[in-house]
Amino acid sequence: MAVARTRSVALVGVTGRIVEVEADVGNGLAGIHLIGLPDAALSEARDRVRSAVVNSNYPWPDARIIVSLFPASLPKRGSQFDLAIAVSIMAAAGVVPAGRIAETFFLGELGLDGRIRPVRGVLPSILGAAQHGDVTVVVPSANSAEAVLVPDVKVVPIAHLRQLVEWLRKGDEPPEPEIDDCEDPPVPTTEPVADLADVVGQPVARRALEICAAGGHNLWMLGPPGTGKTLLAERLPTLLPALELDHALEVTAIHSVAGLLPSNGPLMSRPPFVSPHHTATAAAIIGGGSTTVRPGAVSLAHRGVLFMDEAPEFPRHVLDSLRQPLESGRVTVSRSIGSVTFPARFMLVLAANPCPCAQAEDQGETCKCSPTIKRRYLGRLSGPLLDRVDMKVTVARSSRRELMADRQFVETSKTVAERVQAARERATKRLADTPWRTNAEIPSSLLHSDYRPPSAAMKPMTSCLDSGTLTARGLDRVVRVSWTLADLAGKPSPGEEETTAALSFWLGVKS
């Protein structure tokens, strides 16, 4: 009897923390004791591990077993430690060589018959393990496609505890996963079916969508039902370029923790689109949980689009909770169990009707809402929130003649996406020596130093700033949009035409 050590990974938000698993098999009253702040799911690992070992036809030590999870001060949650606990006990009992497990990471939940079941958060766990150099990670076969996304890591997919023990004993090449336990091979992520050509009669809104896609700006659309606000928002992801590898891994890690990875492939190469219902709580939007903190909609939309349809119907405190992640690009969720930080850099798209009855007076219909009701309805979108929205567009109903005339000017998502890609390449080249990649990410200090437009171009904005129509934050937003307009036009810097257009978009909503 001796002490054996191996390693696993604990997830804190989307960050993997290394956990050393030690097993001591010695004299004393027979039983297994877990120490190191385990939660209820981890405490139940004692019964799962014992049944899995016995049902795999390996001896279970009739002795006192102590399993320690280090660091002891770090709370451990979930069932992904089952495999590490099992191999450390078997190594301490002499069933497998202790030297073979000392430097290997083990992730997986054990079934009572010895099968190794998939777990959440394999990708961020392996990313955390990979920070310690060249490592070998044993994962469930069902998680192997997700695990191999991390470069320079040796992944060993295992379907059953017996396979693992035989590999550890013989030291041969990793066993092949069993056919029955393997998922279908991943297929490339397909392009979205939706197309911008489906939207007719809203040329200004389509132009605003292109600008938002090129610069990563936030958008607010105001208009009666049936004018295409939802249709436009759903087509915004079709204009965005595919995610770069580091961003794709970041987004995939968040969805892995949430258990929402797509079935058609482990790597999320397209920007996500998240549209929560207006009854969603603050915890659903920002993230939270009583025992395990999960990412919310703002984090699931990281590097993508968060669309809030019928925005005034959301509770006001939910809408105001977006202000902090819109500024910082991350959200910190504090609970009694600790604080967890999730990335949350997304494009916010708000859609709203002009009033509760949503009748368009310009089409001869009679609005039943008084001015007080209208102000109260749109007042749910607070000034500080709208001050963080770069572009505001009024979407009106189109007549049959306007629809027919606009059809010849409609462009497909592919055509617009090419212009967006070219504009983003110009911005990336300009921001090459900085950590930012889009105009929306440029901090205020650099906007008024290295990236300040010429004095002539600043005149329209400074006039609005002096009159009080534009706040200091609004000024920054307009300058960022003007840079995006210049990138779309292929200009080295924004001129008065771009700053005036950006200003009109910022002040564009008329309720």
CSV table of C-alpha atoms in Angstrom, one decimal, residues 82-426:
chain,number,residue,atom,x,y,z
A,82,ASP,CA,-14.1,10.4,-11.4
A,83,LEU,CA,-11.5,9.1,-13.7
A,84,ALA,CA,-8.5,10.7,-11.9
A,85,ILE,CA,-9.8,9.4,-8.5
A,86,ALA,CA,-10.2,5.9,-9.9
A,87,VAL,CA,-6.7,5.6,-11.5
A,88,SER,CA,-5.0,7.2,-8.4
A,89,ILE,CA,-6.7,4.6,-6.1
A,90,MET,CA,-5.8,1.7,-8.5
A,91,ALA,CA,-2.2,3.0,-8.7
A,92,ALA,CA,-1.9,3.2,-4.9
A,93,ALA,CA,-3.3,-0.4,-4.7
A,94,GLY,CA,-0.7,-1.6,-7.2
A,95,VAL,CA,-3.2,-2.3,-10.0
A,96,VAL,CA,-1.5,0.1,-12.4
A,97,PRO,CA,2.0,1.6,-12.4
A,98,ALA,CA,2.1,4.8,-10.4
A,99,GLY,CA,4.7,6.3,-12.6
A,100,ARG,CA,2.4,6.1,-15.6
A,101,ILE,CA,-0.2,8.4,-14.2
A,102,ALA,CA,1.9,11.0,-12.4
A,103,GLU,CA,2.2,13.4,-15.3
A,104,THR,CA,-1.0,12.6,-17.2
A,105,PHE,CA,-4.3,14.5,-16.9
A,106,PHE,CA,-7.5,12.5,-16.5
A,107,LEU,CA,-11.0,13.9,-17.3
A,108,GLY,CA,-14.3,11.9,-17.4
A,109,GLU,CA,-17.3,10.7,-15.5
A,110,LEU,CA,-17.5,7.0,-14.7
A,111,GLY,CA,-20.6,4.8,-15.2
A,112,LEU,CA,-21.3,2.0,-12.7
A,113,ASP,CA,-20.3,-0.5,-15.4
A,114,GLY,CA,-17.0,1.2,-16.1
A,115,ARG,CA,-18.0,3.2,-19.1
A,116,ILE,CA,-16.4,6.6,-19.3
A,117,ARG,CA,-19.1,9.2,-20.0
A,118,PRO,CA,-18.6,12.7,-21.6
A,119,VAL,CA,-18.4,15.8,-19.4
A,120,ARG,CA,-18.8,19.5,-20.0
A,121,GLY,CA,-16.0,21.9,-20.3
A,122,VAL,CA,-13.4,19.6,-21.8
A,123,LEU,CA,-12.0,22.3,-24.2
A,124,PRO,CA,-11.3,25.0,-21.5
A,125,SER,CA,-10.0,22.2,-19.2
A,126,ILE,CA,-7.4,21.1,-21.7
A,127,LEU,CA,-6.5,24.7,-22.5
A,128,GLY,CA,-5.7,25.2,-18.8
A,129,ALA,CA,-3.7,22.0,-18.8
A,130,ALA,CA,-1.8,23.0,-22.0
A,131,GLN,CA,-0.3,26.0,-20.2
A,132,HIS,CA,2.0,23.6,-18.4
A,133,GLY,CA,3.8,22.5,-21.6
A,134,ASP,CA,3.5,19.3,-23.5
A,135,VAL,CA,0.9,17.2,-21.7
A,136,THR,CA,-1.1,14.0,-22.2
A,137,VAL,CA,-4.8,14.1,-21.5
A,138,VAL,CA,-7.1,11.2,-21.2
A,139,VAL,CA,-10.7,12.1,-22.1
A,140,PRO,CA,-13.9,10.3,-22.8
A,141,SER,CA,-14.2,9.1,-26.4
A,142,ALA,CA,-17.3,11.2,-26.9
A,143,ASN,CA,-15.3,14.4,-26.1
A,144,SER,CA,-12.3,13.5,-28.3
A,145,ALA,CA,-13.3,15.7,-31.2
A,146,GLU,CA,-13.5,18.7,-28.9
A,147,ALA,CA,-10.3,17.8,-27.1
A,148,VAL,CA,-8.1,17.6,-30.3
A,149,LEU,CA,-8.9,21.2,-31.1
A,150,VAL,CA,-6.1,22.3,-28.6
A,151,PRO,CA,-2.7,22.2,-30.4
A,152,ASP,CA,0.4,20.5,-29.0
A,153,VAL,CA,-1.6,18.3,-26.6
A,154,LYS,CA,-1.6,14.5,-26.8
A,155,VAL,CA,-5.2,13.3,-26.5
A,156,VAL,CA,-6.0,9.8,-25.4
A,157,PRO,CA,-9.7,8.9,-26.1
A,158,ILE,CA,-10.9,6.2,-23.8
A,159,ALA,CA,-14.4,4.5,-23.8
A,160,HIS,CA,-14.1,2.1,-20.9
A,161,LEU,CA,-12.1,1.8,-17.7
A,162,ARG,CA,-10.7,-1.6,-18.8
A,163,GLN,CA,-9.2,0.0,-21.9
A,164,LEU,CA,-7.5,2.6,-19.7
A,165,VAL,CA,-6.1,0.1,-17.3
A,166,GLU,CA,-4.7,-2.1,-20.1
A,167,TRP,CA,-3.0,0.9,-21.7
A,168,LEU,CA,-1.5,2.0,-18.5
A,169,ARG,CA,-0.2,-1.5,-17.8
A,170,LYS,CA,1.3,-2.3,-21.2
A,171,GLY,CA,2.5,1.2,-22.2
A,172,ASP,CA,1.5,0.7,-25.8
A,173,GLU,CA,0.0,3.2,-28.2
A,174,PRO,CA,-3.3,4.6,-27.0
A,175,PRO,CA,-6.2,2.3,-27.7
A,176,GLU,CA,-8.7,3.1,-30.4
A,177,PRO,CA,-12.1,4.2,-29.2
A,178,GLU,CA,-14.9,1.7,-29.4
A,179,ILE,CA,-17.1,2.2,-32.5
A,180,ASP,CA,-20.4,2.2,-30.5
A,181,ASP,CA,-19.3,4.9,-28.1
A,182,CYS,CA,-17.9,7.3,-30.8
A,183,GLU,CA,-19.9,10.2,-32.2
A,184,ASP,CA,-20.1,10.9,-35.9
A,185,PRO,CA,-17.0,12.6,-37.2
A,186,PRO,CA,-17.3,16.4,-37.1
A,187,VAL,CA,-18.3,18.2,-40.3
A,188,PRO,CA,-17.3,21.7,-41.1
A,189,THR,CA,-19.7,24.4,-39.9
A,190,THR,CA,-22.0,25.4,-42.8
A,191,GLU,CA,-22.8,28.9,-43.8
A,192,PRO,CA,-26.0,30.3,-42.5
A,193,VAL,CA,-29.1,29.9,-44.7
A,194,ALA,CA,-30.5,33.4,-44.0
A,195,ASP,CA,-29.6,36.0,-46.6
A,196,LEU,CA,-29.7,39.8,-46.5
A,197,ALA,CA,-31.4,39.7,-49.9
A,198,ASP,CA,-34.5,38.6,-48.1
A,199,VAL,CA,-34.9,42.1,-46.7
A,200,VAL,CA,-36.6,44.6,-49.1
A,201,GLY,CA,-37.7,48.2,-48.5
A,202,GLN,CA,-35.2,49.1,-45.7
A,203,PRO,CA,-32.1,50.6,-47.5
A,204,VAL,CA,-31.1,52.7,-44.5
A,205,ALA,CA,-31.3,49.8,-42.1
A,206,ARG,CA,-29.4,47.5,-44.4
A,207,ARG,CA,-26.7,50.1,-44.6
A,208,ALA,CA,-26.6,50.4,-40.9
A,209,LEU,CA,-26.3,46.6,-40.6
A,210,GLU,CA,-23.3,46.7,-42.9
A,211,ILE,CA,-21.6,49.4,-40.9
A,212,CYS,CA,-22.2,47.6,-37.6
A,213,ALA,CA,-20.7,44.4,-39.1
A,214,ALA,CA,-17.6,46.2,-40.4
A,215,GLY,CA,-16.8,48.0,-37.1
A,216,GLY,CA,-18.5,45.8,-34.4
A,217,HIS,CA,-20.9,48.5,-33.4
A,218,ASN,CA,-24.1,48.3,-31.4
A,219,LEU,CA,-27.5,49.0,-33.1
A,220,TRP,CA,-31.0,50.1,-32.0
A,221,MET,CA,-33.9,49.8,-34.5
A,222,LEU,CA,-37.2,51.5,-33.7
A,223,GLY,CA,-40.3,50.8,-35.8
A,224,PRO,CA,-43.8,49.2,-35.9
A,225,PRO,CA,-44.2,45.5,-36.3
A,226,GLY,CA,-43.7,43.9,-39.7
A,227,THR,CA,-41.1,46.3,-40.9
A,228,GLY,CA,-38.2,43.7,-40.8
A,229,LYS,CA,-36.4,44.5,-37.5
A,230,THR,CA,-36.1,40.8,-36.5
A,231,LEU,CA,-35.3,39.8,-40.1
A,232,LEU,CA,-32.5,42.3,-40.2
A,233,ALA,CA,-31.0,41.3,-36.9
A,234,GLU,CA,-31.0,37.6,-37.8
A,235,ARG,CA,-29.0,38.4,-40.9
A,236,LEU,CA,-26.3,40.3,-39.2
A,237,PRO,CA,-24.2,37.2,-38.5
A,238,THR,CA,-24.2,36.4,-42.2
A,239,LEU,CA,-22.2,39.6,-42.8
A,240,LEU,CA,-19.6,38.9,-40.2
A,241,PRO,CA,-16.3,37.2,-41.1
A,242,ALA,CA,-15.5,33.8,-39.7
A,243,LEU,CA,-13.9,33.7,-36.3
A,244,GLU,CA,-10.1,33.6,-36.1
A,245,LEU,CA,-8.7,30.4,-34.5
A,246,ASP,CA,-8.0,32.0,-31.1
A,247,HIS,CA,-11.5,33.6,-31.0
A,248,ALA,CA,-13.1,30.3,-32.2
A,249,LEU,CA,-11.5,28.4,-29.4
A,250,GLU,CA,-12.6,31.1,-26.9
A,251,VAL,CA,-16.2,30.9,-28.1
A,252,THR,CA,-16.2,27.1,-28.2
A,253,ALA,CA,-14.8,27.0,-24.6
A,254,ILE,CA,-17.7,29.1,-23.4
A,255,HIS,CA,-20.3,26.9,-25.1
A,256,SER,CA,-18.6,23.8,-23.9
A,257,VAL,CA,-18.9,25.0,-20.3
A,258,ALA,CA,-22.6,25.7,-20.9
A,259,GLY,CA,-23.1,22.3,-22.6
A,260,LEU,CA,-24.3,23.9,-25.8
A,261,LEU,CA,-21.8,22.8,-28.4
A,262,PRO,CA,-23.3,22.3,-31.8
A,263,SER,CA,-23.8,18.7,-33.0
A,264,ASN,CA,-22.4,19.3,-36.5
A,265,GLY,CA,-18.9,20.0,-35.3
A,266,PRO,CA,-17.0,20.9,-32.1
A,267,LEU,CA,-15.3,24.1,-33.3
A,268,MET,CA,-17.6,27.1,-33.6
A,269,SER,CA,-16.1,28.9,-36.6
A,270,ARG,CA,-19.0,31.3,-37.1
A,271,PRO,CA,-20.0,34.2,-34.7
A,272,PRO,CA,-22.8,33.1,-32.4
A,273,PHE,CA,-26.2,34.7,-32.5
A,274,VAL,CA,-28.1,34.7,-29.2
A,275,SER,CA,-31.7,36.0,-28.8
A,276,PRO,CA,-33.1,35.6,-25.3
A,277,HIS,CA,-36.8,35.8,-24.6
A,278,HIS,CA,-38.1,39.0,-23.0
A,279,THR,CA,-39.0,37.0,-19.8
A,280,ALA,CA,-35.3,36.1,-19.2
A,281,THR,CA,-34.0,36.9,-15.8
A,282,ALA,CA,-30.8,38.8,-15.0
A,283,ALA,CA,-29.1,35.6,-14.1
A,284,ALA,CA,-30.0,34.2,-17.6
A,285,ILE,CA,-28.6,37.3,-19.3
A,286,ILE,CA,-25.5,37.9,-17.2
A,287,GLY,CA,-24.8,34.5,-15.8
A,288,GLY,CA,-25.2,32.9,-12.4
A,289,GLY,CA,-26.3,29.9,-10.5
A,290,SER,CA,-26.6,28.8,-6.9
A,291,THR,CA,-23.9,26.0,-6.8
A,292,THR,CA,-22.2,26.3,-10.2
A,293,VAL,CA,-21.9,29.6,-12.0
A,294,ARG,CA,-22.8,29.2,-15.6
A,295,PRO,CA,-22.3,31.7,-18.5
A,296,GLY,CA,-25.3,33.9,-19.4
A,297,ALA,CA,-26.5,35.2,-22.8
A,298,VAL,CA,-23.9,38.0,-22.9
A,299,SER,CA,-21.1,35.4,-22.7
A,300,LEU,CA,-22.8,32.9,-25.1
A,301,ALA,CA,-22.9,35.8,-27.6
A,302,HIS,CA,-19.2,36.5,-27.1
A,303,ARG,CA,-17.6,37.6,-30.4
A,304,GLY,CA,-21.1,37.5,-31.9
A,305,VAL,CA,-24.5,39.1,-31.7
A,306,LEU,CA,-26.9,39.5,-28.8
A,307,PHE,CA,-30.3,40.4,-30.1
A,308,MET,CA,-33.0,41.6,-27.7
A,309,ASP,CA,-36.3,41.7,-29.6
A,310,GLU,CA,-39.0,43.8,-28.0
A,311,ALA,CA,-36.4,45.4,-25.8
A,312,PRO,CA,-38.8,47.6,-23.7
A,313,GLU,CA,-40.6,44.4,-22.6
A,314,PHE,CA,-37.4,43.3,-20.7
A,315,PRO,CA,-37.3,44.3,-17.1
A,316,ARG,CA,-35.4,47.5,-16.7
A,317,HIS,CA,-32.8,46.1,-14.3
A,318,VAL,CA,-32.0,43.4,-16.8
A,319,LEU,CA,-31.4,45.9,-19.6
A,320,ASP,CA,-29.3,48.1,-17.3
A,321,SER,CA,-27.2,45.0,-16.3
A,322,LEU,CA,-25.8,45.1,-19.9
A,323,ARG,CA,-24.0,48.4,-19.3
A,324,GLN,CA,-21.0,47.0,-17.6
A,325,PRO,CA,-20.2,44.2,-20.1
A,326,LEU,CA,-20.8,46.6,-23.0
A,327,GLU,CA,-18.0,48.8,-21.7
A,328,SER,CA,-15.5,46.3,-20.4
A,329,GLY,CA,-16.1,43.2,-22.7
A,330,ARG,CA,-16.4,40.9,-19.7
A,331,VAL,CA,-18.8,40.2,-16.8
A,332,THR,CA,-18.0,39.3,-13.2
A,333,VAL,CA,-20.6,37.2,-11.4
A,334,SER,CA,-20.3,37.3,-7.6
A,335,ARG,CA,-22.0,34.7,-5.5
A,336,SER,CA,-21.4,33.3,-2.0
A,337,ILE,CA,-19.4,30.5,-3.6
A,338,GLY,CA,-17.0,33.0,-5.1
A,339,SER,CA,-16.6,35.3,-8.1
A,340,VAL,CA,-16.3,34.2,-11.7
A,341,THR,CA,-15.4,36.3,-14.7
A,342,PHE,CA,-16.7,35.4,-18.2
A,343,PRO,CA,-15.7,37.1,-21.5
A,344,ALA,CA,-18.6,39.1,-23.0
A,345,ARG,CA,-17.5,41.2,-26.0
A,346,PHE,CA,-20.6,41.2,-28.2
A,347,MET,CA,-22.5,43.3,-30.6
A,348,LEU,CA,-25.8,44.4,-29.1
A,349,VAL,CA,-28.9,44.8,-31.3
A,350,LEU,CA,-32.0,46.2,-29.8
A,351,ALA,CA,-35.4,46.2,-31.5
A,352,ALA,CA,-38.4,48.1,-30.2
A,353,ASN,CA,-41.9,49.2,-31.2
A,354,PRO,CA,-42.6,53.0,-30.9
A,355,CYS,CA,-45.4,52.3,-28.3
A,356,PRO,CA,-47.3,49.5,-26.7
A,357,CYS,CA,-50.1,49.4,-29.3
A,358,ALA,CA,-47.5,49.6,-32.1
A,359,GLN,CA,-49.8,51.3,-34.6
A,360,ALA,CA,-48.1,53.2,-37.3
A,361,GLU,CA,-49.6,56.7,-37.7
A,362,ASP,CA,-47.9,57.3,-41.0
A,363,GLN,CA,-50.1,54.6,-42.6
A,364,GLY,CA,-53.4,56.1,-41.5
A,365,GLU,CA,-53.8,54.0,-38.4
A,366,THR,CA,-54.8,55.5,-35.1
A,367,CYS,CA,-52.4,55.1,-32.2
A,368,LYS,CA,-54.2,54.6,-28.9
A,369,CYS,CA,-51.3,55.6,-26.7
A,370,SER,CA,-50.9,58.9,-25.0
A,371,PRO,CA,-47.6,60.8,-25.1
A,372,THR,CA,-47.1,59.8,-21.4
A,373,ILE,CA,-47.5,56.1,-22.2
A,374,LYS,CA,-45.1,56.4,-25.1
A,375,ARG,CA,-42.5,58.1,-23.0
A,376,ARG,CA,-42.9,55.5,-20.2
A,377,TYR,CA,-42.7,52.6,-22.7
A,378,LEU,CA,-39.5,53.7,-24.4
A,379,GLY,CA,-38.2,55.1,-21.0
A,380,ARG,CA,-37.5,51.5,-20.0
A,381,LEU,CA,-34.4,51.8,-22.3
A,382,SER,CA,-32.4,54.0,-20.0
A,383,GLY,CA,-30.3,56.9,-21.2
A,384,PRO,CA,-27.0,55.4,-20.0
A,385,LEU,CA,-27.8,52.2,-22.0
A,386,LEU,CA,-28.7,54.0,-25.2
A,387,ASP,CA,-25.6,56.1,-24.7
A,388,ARG,CA,-23.6,52.9,-25.3
A,389,VAL,CA,-25.4,52.2,-28.6
A,390,ASP,CA,-23.4,53.5,-31.6
A,391,MET,CA,-26.2,53.6,-34.2
A,392,LYS,CA,-29.9,54.3,-34.0
A,393,VAL,CA,-32.2,53.7,-36.9
A,394,THR,CA,-35.9,54.3,-37.5
A,395,VAL,CA,-37.5,51.5,-39.5
A,396,ALA,CA,-40.8,52.6,-41.2
A,397,ARG,CA,-43.3,50.6,-43.1
A,398,SER,CA,-42.8,50.6,-46.9
A,399,SER,CA,-45.4,51.0,-49.5
A,400,ARG,CA,-45.8,48.6,-52.4
A,401,ARG,CA,-44.2,51.1,-54.8
A,402,GLU,CA,-41.2,51.5,-52.4
A,403,LEU,CA,-40.8,47.7,-52.2
A,404,MET,CA,-40.9,47.3,-56.0
A,405,ALA,CA,-38.4,50.1,-56.5
A,406,ASP,CA,-36.0,48.8,-53.8
A,407,ARG,CA,-35.7,45.3,-55.2
A,408,GLN,CA,-33.2,46.3,-57.8
A,409,PHE,CA,-30.8,47.6,-55.1
A,410,VAL,CA,-31.0,44.6,-52.8
A,411,GLU,CA,-27.7,42.8,-52.3
A,412,THR,CA,-26.9,39.3,-51.0
A,413,SER,CA,-25.1,38.7,-47.8
A,414,LYS,CA,-22.1,37.4,-49.7
A,415,THR,CA,-21.7,40.7,-51.6
A,416,VAL,CA,-22.0,42.8,-48.5
A,417,ALA,CA,-19.8,40.4,-46.4
A,418,GLU,CA,-17.0,41.0,-49.0
A,419,ARG,CA,-17.1,44.7,-48.3
A,420,VAL,CA,-17.2,44.1,-44.6
A,421,GLN,CA,-14.2,41.8,-44.8
A,422,ALA,CA,-12.2,44.4,-46.8
A,423,ALA,CA,-13.1,47.1,-44.2
A,424,ARG,CA,-12.1,44.9,-41.3
A,425,GLU,CA,-8.8,44.2,-43.1
A,426,ARG,CA,-8.1,47.9,-43.3
